[in-house]
Amino acid sequence: MKITAIKGINDILPDEVGKWQWVESVARRIFANFGFREIRIPILEKTELFARSIGESTDIVEKEMYTFPDRNRQLLTLRPEATASVVRAFVQHQLHLQPAMRKFYTIGPMFRHERPQKGRYRQFHQINVEAFIDDPMIDAEVIYLLLVFLQELNIPDIDLHINSMGCVDCRQPFRIALSEYLAGVSERLCQDCQRRRLTNPLRIFDCKVESCRQLMRDAPVLLDHLCDDCRSNFASVKGHLKSLGVIFTINPHMVRGLDYYTRTTFEALTPHLGAQNAVGGGGRYDGLMKILGGPDLSGTGFAIGMERLLLLLAGKAGGQQHPIRLFVASLGAEAQSRGFQLVQELRFRNLLVEMDYESRSLKAQLRRADKLGATHVIIMGENELAKGVALLREMEVGSQEEVPLDGIVEKLLQKFDLVM
RNA sequence: GUGGGUGUAGCUCAACAGGUCAGAGCACCGGGUUGUGGCCCCGGAGGCUGAGGGUUCGAGUCCCUUCACUCACCCCA
């Protein structure tokens, strides 16, 4: 029985890594322009952190977390999302005392024990952005940043949906109104929604069953029940978005999976992800930091699914491996040893060089050099060694010239413009 | 957790209704040039056809079990 990777937890092979690095570098560049600073948070946290932040009765906490006791019998969890950790770190290090430290991003793996499918894996990667500033302007900025980033990557057909989830004050009366409505139509809901009605009524807005959708068309909507503060806050966010030329759809039925969202929520949707439709999503969370024992600062953030992003990028060129520049081919033990030394010295001097470690035919070595994309090859055999030279072959044209071994390193560095 | 699809060489896939069916292309290795790449030609290596059991004279092909992958439901990035 061969040991394989765990279901839904995949290797990223060298040929794909270029794309990952490219996406990450674009993210770092743009986020930096927007004043966000990278923060690196642990992959493992105390289970309590997620239970308290995400919400005890969410699917994530109830059945999707990788949770286990460590050797001291403390319950630990592989993070299913990043926001809780960023907030925890912010609170733990008292970063609110440094007013210039309010905007963060982080990139890394998350874990959820779900059945894998297209665009959904048990270990998946997110790019997260969080800003702890209480102003509708920051909501608009964060949304704008998400769109700018996706645009920079040339992701096609992105549709931005926004909604407001209100605050504790307006959500409570609304829940009651919704529950009353649902109780009235309960028998006409699908099986799943019958269950949702009691566990998470808001989710019924997400149901794909046509009959449920019809019923929900007449259901009360949170947007109509916003309190004055929330209403004007939402208006302000929309105003700022418009001022930035952002095109959006107000989707009063959009529901997000984590309990901590308040007021502004948003998703970047695409039709190209199979059963999935969100590449990125996020929103504002008012009470989270206080729940986690910190100051009462609100936050706004989003998460982008890396794998989903890469699916949308598939087929497009993205970050190639640097082709090597020089290949050193040698014939005979003596020459091979000299070649080995030459290769290491050139590498030390910052040149991308490769060689063949099995003593193969010159033909085989040149073939390898070609495969690796070398523009030049040094050929060293007994004949050359005896004359105290090496051959420098230009692959493109197939010409070669003799180069004295004496001072060959400097000569090559000059050739590749690497002399200091 | 539930349902559908698929499992044949490293990769992508063939093999009519069970009977030379274990193959092709790419990749890999070697030769064509006693020491010279890409194109071309020739050759080679590589698979107990996911695993186990059953039906049959005979199974990659049919049946059962199991595992894996995949898509979808659920849920979410």
Short mmCIF file of C-alpha atoms (C1' of nucleotides) in Angstrom, two decimals:
data_model
loop_
_atom_site.label_atom_id
_atom_site.label_comp_id
_atom_site.label_asym_id
_atom_site.label_seq_id
_atom_site.Cartn_x
_atom_site.Cartn_y
_atom_site.Cartn_z
CA MET A 1 0.00 0.00 0.00
CA LYS A 2 1.59 3.21 -1.14
CA ILE A 3 1.19 6.23 1.05
CA THR A 4 -0.72 8.94 -0.72
CA ALA A 5 -1.68 12.46 0.24
CA ILE A 6 -4.86 12.92 2.24
CA LYS A 7 -8.10 13.31 0.35
CA GLY A 8 -8.69 16.90 -0.65
CA ILE A 9 -5.17 17.89 0.34
CA ASN A 10 -3.04 18.28 -2.74
CA ASP A 11 0.53 18.74 -3.84
CA ILE A 12 1.43 21.78 -5.88
CA LEU A 13 4.04 20.58 -8.34
CA PRO A 14 6.88 22.77 -9.67
CA ASP A 15 5.15 23.35 -12.99
CA GLU A 16 2.19 24.99 -11.24
CA VAL A 17 4.16 26.89 -8.65
CA GLY A 18 5.05 29.64 -11.11
CA LYS A 19 1.41 30.66 -11.33
CA TRP A 20 1.02 30.70 -7.58
CA GLN A 21 4.05 32.89 -7.18
CA TRP A 22 2.88 35.22 -9.88
CA VAL A 23 -0.56 35.67 -8.31
CA GLU A 24 1.00 36.18 -4.91
CA SER A 25 3.44 38.76 -6.22
CA VAL A 26 0.64 40.73 -7.88
CA ALA A 27 -1.27 40.63 -4.61
CA ARG A 28 1.69 41.84 -2.59
CA ARG A 29 2.37 44.68 -4.99
CA ILE A 30 -1.20 45.94 -5.16
CA PHE A 31 -1.97 45.49 -1.49
CA ALA A 32 1.17 47.43 -0.64
CA ASN A 33 0.00 50.26 -2.89
CA PHE A 34 -3.22 50.36 -0.91
CA GLY A 35 -1.31 50.56 2.35
CA PHE A 36 -1.86 47.01 3.55
CA ARG A 37 0.95 45.23 5.37
CA GLU A 38 1.58 41.53 5.48
CA ILE A 39 0.94 39.67 8.69
CA ARG A 40 1.75 36.00 9.13
CA ILE A 41 -0.46 34.13 11.51
CA PRO A 42 -0.31 30.55 12.79
CA ILE A 43 -2.01 27.67 11.05
CA LEU A 44 -2.93 26.11 14.38
CA GLU A 45 -5.01 27.93 16.96
CA LYS A 46 -6.97 27.09 20.06
CA THR A 47 -10.33 25.73 19.01
CA GLU A 48 -12.07 28.28 21.18
CA LEU A 49 -10.95 31.10 18.89
CA PHE A 50 -12.97 29.80 15.98
CA ALA A 51 -15.88 28.59 18.02
CA ARG A 52 -16.31 32.05 19.46
CA SER A 53 -15.74 34.05 16.30
CA ILE A 54 -17.27 32.08 13.46
CA GLY A 55 -20.30 31.01 15.44
CA GLU A 56 -21.03 27.81 17.33
CA SER A 57 -23.88 26.73 15.10
CA THR A 58 -22.28 27.36 11.72
CA ASP A 59 -21.45 24.37 9.55
CA ILE A 60 -17.79 25.26 9.72
CA VAL A 61 -17.62 24.93 13.47
CA GLU A 62 -20.15 22.14 13.78
CA LYS A 63 -18.72 19.67 11.32
CA GLU A 64 -15.93 21.00 9.14
CA MET A 65 -13.05 21.84 11.42
CA TYR A 66 -9.96 19.73 11.85
CA THR A 67 -9.92 19.67 15.62
CA PHE A 68 -7.87 17.46 17.91
CA PRO A 69 -6.30 17.49 21.35
CA ASP A 70 -2.55 18.01 21.51
CA ARG A 71 -0.28 16.17 23.93
CA ASN A 72 -1.42 18.40 26.76
CA ARG A 73 -5.02 17.62 25.90
CA GLN A 74 -5.66 21.14 24.76
CA LEU A 75 -8.12 21.34 21.87
CA LEU A 76 -6.49 22.77 18.77
CA THR A 77 -7.88 23.48 15.33
CA LEU A 78 -6.32 23.87 11.91
CA ARG A 79 -7.61 27.29 10.91
CA PRO A 80 -10.69 27.18 8.68
CA GLU A 81 -10.36 30.89 7.91
CA ALA A 82 -8.00 33.74 8.65
CA THR A 83 -9.99 36.65 10.02
CA ALA A 84 -10.29 35.30 13.54
CA SER A 85 -6.53 34.86 13.78
CA VAL A 86 -5.73 38.29 12.41
CA VAL A 87 -8.09 39.88 14.91
CA ARG A 88 -6.63 37.74 17.68
CA ALA A 89 -3.10 38.80 16.77
CA PHE A 90 -4.16 42.44 16.58
CA VAL A 91 -5.65 42.25 20.03
CA GLN A 92 -2.86 40.17 21.54
CA HIS A 93 -0.16 42.60 20.42
CA GLN A 94 -2.19 45.69 21.24
CA LEU A 95 -1.78 47.01 17.76
CA HIS A 96 -4.63 49.46 18.29
CA LEU A 97 -2.04 51.54 20.15
CA GLN A 98 -0.30 52.09 16.83
CA PRO A 99 -2.80 54.03 14.75
CA ALA A 100 -0.76 53.52 11.60
CA MET A 101 -1.21 49.76 11.89
CA ARG A 102 -4.73 49.15 10.75
CA LYS A 103 -4.56 47.41 7.39
CA PHE A 104 -3.31 43.86 6.95
CA TYR A 105 -3.16 41.06 4.47
CA THR A 106 -2.13 37.45 4.80
CA ILE A 107 -1.74 34.54 2.40
CA GLY A 108 -1.85 30.90 3.32
CA PRO A 109 -3.61 27.56 3.69
CA MET A 110 -6.96 26.97 5.38
CA PHE A 111 -8.57 23.65 6.29
CA ARG A 112 -12.16 22.49 6.17
CA HIS A 113 -13.29 18.91 6.26
CA GLU A 114 -15.80 19.01 3.42
CA ARG A 115 -16.32 16.67 0.51
CA PRO A 116 -13.91 17.92 -2.14
CA GLN A 117 -15.15 18.98 -5.55
CA LYS A 118 -14.24 21.46 -8.24
CA GLY A 119 -12.95 24.63 -6.63
CA ARG A 120 -13.27 23.20 -3.13
CA TYR A 121 -10.61 21.30 -1.26
CA ARG A 122 -9.90 20.33 2.32
CA GLN A 123 -6.68 22.27 2.30
CA PHE A 124 -7.23 25.39 0.27
CA HIS A 125 -5.48 28.70 0.14
CA GLN A 126 -6.73 32.18 0.70
CA ILE A 127 -5.51 35.68 0.24
CA ASN A 128 -7.02 37.69 3.09
CA VAL A 129 -7.33 41.39 3.64
CA GLU A 130 -8.49 42.99 6.89
CA ALA A 131 -8.81 46.66 7.86
CA PHE A 132 -9.73 47.81 11.34
CA ILE A 133 -11.12 51.22 10.58
CA ASP A 134 -14.67 52.29 11.24
CA ASP A 135 -15.80 54.21 8.19
CA PRO A 136 -17.92 53.41 5.13
CA MET A 137 -15.01 54.68 3.11
CA ILE A 138 -12.88 51.74 4.19
CA ASP A 139 -15.61 49.31 3.14
CA ALA A 140 -15.56 50.87 -0.30
CA GLU A 141 -11.77 50.81 -0.39
CA VAL A 142 -11.59 47.15 0.49
CA ILE A 143 -14.17 46.25 -2.15
CA TYR A 144 -12.39 48.38 -4.67
CA LEU A 145 -9.11 46.67 -3.80
CA LEU A 146 -10.67 43.28 -4.43
CA LEU A 147 -11.86 44.37 -7.85
CA VAL A 148 -8.59 46.04 -8.79
CA PHE A 149 -6.74 42.88 -7.88
CA LEU A 150 -9.03 40.65 -9.95
CA GLN A 151 -8.80 43.07 -12.82
CA GLU A 152 -5.03 43.14 -12.65
CA LEU A 153 -5.08 39.37 -13.07
CA ASN A 154 -7.48 39.76 -16.00
CA ILE A 155 -10.14 37.57 -14.43
CA PRO A 156 -13.12 37.80 -16.78
CA ASP A 157 -16.86 38.16 -16.07
CA ILE A 158 -16.66 39.22 -12.45
CA ASP A 159 -19.93 40.35 -10.96
CA LEU A 160 -19.91 42.25 -7.68
CA HIS A 161 -22.83 41.69 -5.33
CA ILE A 162 -23.28 43.71 -2.18
CA ASN A 163 -25.72 43.63 0.66
CA SER A 164 -26.13 44.88 4.19
CA MET A 165 -26.66 42.48 7.06
CA GLY A 166 -27.61 45.27 9.45
CA CYS A 167 -26.51 45.39 13.06
CA VAL A 168 -27.73 43.60 16.16
CA ASP A 169 -30.44 46.20 16.58
CA CYS A 170 -32.09 45.71 13.23
CA ARG A 171 -31.33 42.06 12.74
CA GLN A 172 -33.29 40.87 15.73
CA PRO A 173 -36.65 42.37 14.71
CA PHE A 174 -36.03 41.14 11.20
CA ARG A 175 -35.37 37.58 12.32
CA ILE A 176 -38.70 37.58 14.03
CA ALA A 177 -40.47 38.87 10.95
CA LEU A 178 -38.73 36.30 8.78
CA SER A 179 -39.50 33.47 11.17
CA GLU A 180 -43.16 34.41 11.17
CA TYR A 181 -43.25 34.44 7.41
CA LEU A 182 -41.44 31.09 7.17
CA ALA A 183 -43.70 29.49 9.70
CA GLY A 184 -46.59 30.42 7.45
CA VAL A 185 -45.15 28.76 4.38
CA SER A 186 -43.24 26.04 6.18
CA GLU A 187 -45.03 23.13 4.52
CA ARG A 188 -44.21 24.34 1.05
CA LEU A 189 -40.47 24.53 1.68
CA CYS A 190 -38.12 21.78 0.54
CA GLN A 191 -36.73 19.25 3.02
CA ASP A 192 -33.46 21.11 3.47
CA CYS A 193 -35.20 24.40 4.04
CA GLN A 194 -37.54 22.90 6.58
CA ARG A 195 -34.42 22.14 8.56
CA ARG A 196 -32.79 25.50 7.78
CA ARG A 197 -35.89 27.29 9.02
CA LEU A 198 -34.93 26.28 12.52
CA THR A 199 -31.14 26.27 12.30
CA ASN A 200 -30.24 29.12 9.99
CA PRO A 201 -33.28 30.77 8.39
CA LEU A 202 -31.22 33.27 6.40
CA ARG A 203 -29.76 30.43 4.36
CA ILE A 204 -33.12 29.75 2.77
CA PHE A 205 -32.47 32.78 0.60
CA ASP A 206 -29.63 30.75 -0.91
CA CYS A 207 -31.71 27.68 -1.74
CA LYS A 208 -31.57 26.59 -5.35
CA VAL A 209 -34.91 24.77 -5.37
CA GLU A 210 -37.26 26.74 -7.60
CA SER A 211 -40.28 26.46 -5.33
CA CYS A 212 -38.31 27.83 -2.41
CA ARG A 213 -36.98 30.66 -4.52
CA GLN A 214 -40.50 31.62 -5.44
CA LEU A 215 -41.61 31.58 -1.84
CA MET A 216 -38.64 33.68 -0.83
CA ARG A 217 -39.47 36.33 -3.38
CA ASP A 218 -42.25 37.49 -1.09
CA ALA A 219 -40.29 36.99 2.10
CA PRO A 220 -39.30 40.01 4.16
CA VAL A 221 -35.83 41.23 3.34
CA LEU A 222 -33.29 42.57 5.77
CA LEU A 223 -32.56 45.56 3.59
CA ASP A 224 -36.09 46.81 4.23
CA HIS A 225 -35.66 46.46 7.96
CA LEU A 226 -32.40 48.34 8.43
CA CYS A 227 -32.24 50.80 11.27
CA ASP A 228 -31.46 54.43 10.45
CA ASP A 229 -27.77 54.10 11.18
CA CYS A 230 -27.37 51.00 9.06
CA ARG A 231 -29.39 52.50 6.26
CA SER A 232 -27.28 55.62 6.05
CA ASN A 233 -24.12 53.60 6.45
CA PHE A 234 -25.07 51.41 3.51
CA ALA A 235 -25.99 54.46 1.45
CA SER A 236 -22.62 55.91 2.19
CA VAL A 237 -20.79 52.75 1.12
CA LYS A 238 -22.74 52.70 -2.13
CA GLY A 239 -21.95 56.36 -2.67
CA HIS A 240 -18.23 55.80 -2.26
CA LEU A 241 -18.33 52.83 -4.59
CA LYS A 242 -20.07 54.90 -7.23
CA SER A 243 -17.54 57.65 -6.83
CA LEU A 244 -14.87 55.07 -7.68
CA GLY A 245 -16.80 53.97 -10.75
CA VAL A 246 -17.51 50.52 -9.31
CA ILE A 247 -20.43 48.69 -10.87
CA PHE A 248 -22.34 46.52 -8.42
CA THR A 249 -25.56 44.64 -7.92
CA ILE A 250 -27.48 45.00 -4.70
CA ASN A 251 -28.43 41.49 -3.71
CA PRO A 252 -30.69 41.49 -0.68
CA HIS A 253 -30.70 37.70 -0.73
CA MET A 254 -26.96 37.34 -0.39
CA VAL A 255 -26.16 35.51 2.81
CA ARG A 256 -22.73 34.81 4.13
CA GLY A 257 -21.68 31.80 6.11
CA LEU A 258 -19.99 33.30 9.10
CA ASP A 259 -21.94 34.71 12.00
CA TYR A 260 -19.75 37.70 12.65
CA TYR A 261 -20.70 39.75 9.59
CA THR A 262 -22.60 42.97 10.15
CA ARG A 263 -23.62 45.72 7.77
CA THR A 264 -21.72 45.60 4.48
CA THR A 265 -21.18 42.21 2.87
CA PHE A 266 -20.03 41.49 -0.66
CA GLU A 267 -19.01 38.74 -3.04
CA ALA A 268 -17.14 38.66 -6.31
CA LEU A 269 -19.01 36.14 -8.43
CA THR A 270 -18.11 34.34 -11.62
CA PRO A 271 -20.00 31.84 -13.76
CA HIS A 272 -16.86 29.82 -14.52
CA LEU A 273 -16.38 27.77 -11.37
CA GLY A 274 -18.71 24.83 -11.76
CA ALA A 275 -21.00 24.58 -8.77
CA GLN A 276 -19.09 27.30 -6.99
CA ASN A 277 -19.68 30.91 -7.84
CA ALA A 278 -17.62 33.02 -5.47
CA VAL A 279 -13.95 33.82 -6.10
CA GLY A 280 -13.83 36.19 -3.21
CA GLY A 281 -16.10 37.53 -0.54
CA GLY A 282 -16.15 39.36 2.69
CA GLY A 283 -17.71 42.10 4.67
CA ARG A 284 -17.72 44.13 7.77
CA TYR A 285 -17.72 42.73 11.28
CA ASP A 286 -18.53 45.04 14.15
CA GLY A 287 -18.48 42.98 17.31
CA LEU A 288 -15.75 40.47 16.59
CA MET A 289 -12.80 42.24 18.16
CA LYS A 290 -14.69 42.88 21.34
CA ILE A 291 -15.85 39.27 21.50
CA LEU A 292 -12.21 38.29 21.32
CA GLY A 293 -11.37 40.48 24.27
CA GLY A 294 -10.08 43.52 22.44
CA PRO A 295 -11.21 47.09 21.97
CA ASP A 296 -14.53 47.66 20.26
CA LEU A 297 -13.08 48.28 16.82
CA SER A 298 -14.94 47.26 13.69
CA GLY A 299 -13.23 45.49 10.85
CA THR A 300 -13.78 44.98 7.15
CA GLY A 301 -12.12 42.33 5.07
CA PHE A 302 -12.32 39.78 2.33
CA ALA A 303 -10.94 36.40 1.39
CA ILE A 304 -10.00 35.26 -2.08
CA GLY A 305 -9.86 31.56 -2.88
CA MET A 306 -6.50 30.86 -4.49
CA GLU A 307 -7.48 27.60 -6.14
CA ARG A 308 -10.57 29.22 -7.57
CA LEU A 309 -8.55 32.12 -8.83
CA LEU A 310 -6.15 29.71 -10.51
CA LEU A 311 -9.02 27.82 -12.12
CA LEU A 312 -10.10 31.10 -13.68
CA LEU A 313 -6.55 31.66 -14.83
CA ALA A 314 -6.20 28.21 -16.37
CA GLY A 315 -5.00 28.27 -19.92
CA LYS A 316 -3.45 31.66 -19.52
CA ALA A 317 0.26 32.11 -19.41
CA GLY A 318 1.43 32.88 -15.94
CA GLY A 319 4.89 33.14 -14.54
CA GLN A 320 7.28 30.76 -16.23
CA GLN A 321 10.32 29.22 -14.72
CA HIS A 322 13.43 31.15 -15.56
CA PRO A 323 15.21 29.22 -18.26
CA ILE A 324 18.77 28.46 -17.38
CA ARG A 325 21.35 30.44 -19.26
CA LEU A 326 24.38 28.21 -19.36
CA PHE A 327 24.80 24.45 -19.39
CA VAL A 328 28.14 22.82 -18.74
CA ALA A 329 28.71 19.57 -20.62
CA SER A 330 31.76 17.49 -19.94
CA LEU A 331 33.31 14.26 -21.18
CA GLY A 332 35.47 12.05 -19.03
CA ALA A 333 36.01 11.95 -15.30
CA GLU A 334 38.69 14.62 -15.25
CA ALA A 335 36.64 17.08 -17.29
CA GLN A 336 33.51 16.32 -15.34
CA SER A 337 35.24 17.20 -12.13
CA ARG A 338 36.50 20.47 -13.63
CA GLY A 339 33.01 21.16 -14.97
CA PHE A 340 31.47 20.56 -11.58
CA GLN A 341 33.80 23.13 -10.02
CA LEU A 342 33.09 25.61 -12.79
CA VAL A 343 29.33 25.22 -12.37
CA GLN A 344 29.42 25.84 -8.64
CA GLU A 345 31.65 28.86 -8.98
CA LEU A 346 29.44 30.43 -11.63
CA ARG A 347 26.39 29.82 -9.50
CA PHE A 348 28.15 31.44 -6.58
CA ARG A 349 28.72 34.40 -8.88
CA ASN A 350 25.00 34.62 -9.59
CA LEU A 351 24.69 32.84 -12.93
CA LEU A 352 21.90 30.33 -13.57
CA VAL A 353 23.87 27.25 -14.60
CA GLU A 354 23.04 23.58 -14.86
CA MET A 355 24.93 20.41 -15.67
CA ASP A 356 24.35 16.70 -16.07
CA TYR A 357 25.31 14.53 -13.13
CA GLU A 358 25.27 11.17 -14.87
CA SER A 359 28.19 10.80 -17.24
CA ARG A 360 26.21 10.60 -20.43
CA SER A 361 27.06 11.11 -24.06
CA LEU A 362 27.64 14.61 -25.31
CA LYS A 363 24.57 14.22 -27.42
CA ALA A 364 22.47 13.44 -24.39
CA GLN A 365 23.94 16.38 -22.51
CA LEU A 366 23.19 18.79 -25.33
CA ARG A 367 19.68 17.47 -25.57
CA ARG A 368 19.22 18.17 -21.89
CA ALA A 369 20.71 21.64 -22.31
CA ASP A 370 18.22 22.33 -25.06
CA LYS A 371 15.30 21.04 -22.97
CA LEU A 372 16.31 23.32 -20.15
CA GLY A 373 16.40 26.29 -22.50
CA ALA A 374 20.10 27.05 -22.15
CA THR A 375 21.28 29.73 -24.55
CA HIS A 376 24.91 28.69 -24.19
CA VAL A 377 26.79 25.49 -23.45
CA ILE A 378 30.33 25.01 -22.27
CA ILE A 379 31.81 21.83 -23.69
CA MET A 380 34.80 20.36 -21.92
CA GLY A 381 36.39 17.10 -23.02
CA GLU A 382 39.81 15.57 -22.80
CA ASN A 383 40.88 17.28 -26.03
CA GLU A 384 39.96 20.71 -24.74
CA LEU A 385 41.48 20.05 -21.35
CA ALA A 386 44.75 19.07 -22.97
CA LYS A 387 44.78 22.38 -24.84
CA GLY A 388 43.77 24.30 -21.74
CA VAL A 389 40.53 25.51 -23.33
CA ALA A 390 36.80 24.87 -23.36
CA LEU A 391 34.29 25.31 -26.14
CA LEU A 392 31.57 27.89 -25.76
CA ARG A 393 28.62 26.95 -27.94
CA GLU A 394 25.81 29.31 -28.83
CA MET A 395 22.74 27.16 -29.06
CA GLU A 396 20.60 29.41 -31.20
CA VAL A 397 23.04 29.61 -34.10
CA GLY A 398 25.08 26.51 -33.37
CA SER A 399 28.42 28.24 -33.48
CA GLN A 400 31.20 27.61 -31.00
CA GLU A 401 34.49 29.20 -30.05
CA GLU A 402 37.43 28.24 -27.90
CA VAL A 403 37.80 29.94 -24.55
CA PRO A 404 40.98 29.56 -22.49
CA LEU A 405 40.28 27.82 -19.18
CA ASP A 406 42.46 30.41 -17.62
CA GLY A 407 40.10 33.23 -16.67
CA ILE A 408 37.05 31.45 -18.06
CA VAL A 409 34.87 32.44 -15.11
CA GLU A 410 35.45 36.15 -15.65
CA LYS A 411 34.99 35.77 -19.35
CA LEU A 412 31.61 34.04 -18.88
CA LEU A 413 30.44 36.53 -16.28
CA GLN A 414 31.29 39.27 -18.77
CA LYS A 415 29.40 37.48 -21.48
CA PHE A 416 26.28 37.39 -19.30
CA ASP A 417 26.73 40.94 -18.03
CA LEU A 418 27.37 39.85 -14.50
CA VAL A 419 30.66 41.60 -13.81
CA MET A 420 30.48 43.97 -10.92
"C1'" G B 1 -23.13 12.24 5.21
"C1'" U B 2 -26.08 11.31 0.16
"C1'" G B 3 -26.20 10.55 -5.27
"C1'" G B 4 -23.96 10.18 -10.42
"C1'" G B 5 -19.48 9.31 -13.41
"C1'" U B 6 -14.62 7.20 -14.01
"C1'" G B 7 -10.57 3.80 -12.78
"C1'" U B 8 -5.72 0.36 -18.89
"C1'" A B 9 2.18 2.51 -19.40
"C1'" G B 10 4.90 8.84 -16.08
"C1'" C B 11 0.73 11.87 -19.00
"C1'" U B 12 -3.71 11.84 -22.54
"C1'" C B 13 -6.46 7.91 -24.22
"C1'" A B 14 -7.65 3.18 -27.73
"C1'" A B 15 -9.12 -2.20 -27.57
"C1'" C B 16 -16.81 -3.95 -32.33
"C1'" A B 17 -21.71 -7.64 -29.14
"C1'" G B 18 -16.70 -11.23 -23.46
"C1'" G B 19 -12.02 -15.04 -27.70
"C1'" U B 20 -3.60 -12.99 -30.32
"C1'" C B 21 -6.25 -7.11 -26.63
"C1'" A B 22 -2.55 -5.63 -23.69
"C1'" G B 23 -1.99 -0.90 -27.85
"C1'" A B 24 -1.17 4.50 -29.80
"C1'" G B 25 0.49 9.53 -29.16
"C1'" C B 26 3.39 12.53 -25.89
"C1'" A B 27 7.31 12.11 -22.33
"C1'" C B 28 11.77 9.09 -21.16
"C1'" C B 29 16.34 6.24 -22.80
"C1'" G B 30 19.55 4.64 -26.88
"C1'" G B 31 21.17 4.61 -32.12
"C1'" G B 32 21.46 7.12 -37.03
"C1'" U B 33 27.36 11.68 -36.19
"C1'" U B 34 34.63 6.98 -32.58
"C1'" G B 35 32.52 14.00 -28.88
"C1'" U B 36 27.65 18.03 -30.69
"C1'" G B 37 20.81 19.93 -29.23
"C1'" G B 38 16.14 21.29 -31.74
"C1'" C B 39 13.37 18.55 -37.15
"C1'" C B 40 13.38 13.58 -39.21
"C1'" C B 41 14.20 8.12 -39.19
"C1'" C B 42 15.08 3.50 -36.38
"C1'" G B 43 15.03 0.92 -31.86
"C1'" G B 44 14.26 0.26 -26.41
"C1'" A B 45 12.42 0.34 -21.58
"C1'" G B 46 7.81 0.85 -19.04
"C1'" G B 47 1.30 -1.87 -17.21
"C1'" C B 48 -0.16 -8.71 -12.53
"C1'" U B 49 -5.77 -3.36 -17.24
"C1'" G B 50 -7.01 0.22 -8.84
"C1'" A B 51 -7.68 -4.14 -5.33
"C1'" G B 52 -10.43 -8.73 -3.89
"C1'" G B 53 -14.02 -12.34 -5.12
"C1'" G B 54 -17.61 -14.58 -8.63
"C1'" U B 55 -19.84 -16.23 -13.60
"C1'" U B 56 -17.41 -18.62 -17.99
"C1'" C B 57 -13.63 -23.25 -21.71
"C1'" G B 58 -11.93 -18.02 -21.70
"C1'" A B 59 -12.88 -11.26 -18.49
"C1'" G B 60 -9.73 -4.93 -19.33
"C1'" U B 61 -14.67 -6.21 -21.23
"C1'" C B 62 -20.34 -9.25 -17.32
"C1'" C B 63 -21.85 -9.53 -11.68
"C1'" C B 64 -20.68 -8.47 -6.38
"C1'" U B 65 -17.49 -6.15 -2.73
"C1'" U B 66 -13.85 -2.62 -1.64
"C1'" C B 67 -10.63 1.48 -2.45
"C1'" A B 68 -9.32 5.81 -5.13
"C1'" C B 69 -10.34 9.88 -8.19
"C1'" U B 70 -14.08 13.12 -10.00
"C1'" C B 71 -18.69 15.92 -10.44
"C1'" A B 72 -23.06 17.32 -7.90
"C1'" C B 73 -26.15 17.89 -3.24
"C1'" C B 74 -25.03 20.09 1.60
"C1'" C B 75 -21.91 24.28 2.66
"C1'" C B 76 -18.43 27.82 1.35
"C1'" A B 77 -13.28 30.96 -0.69
#
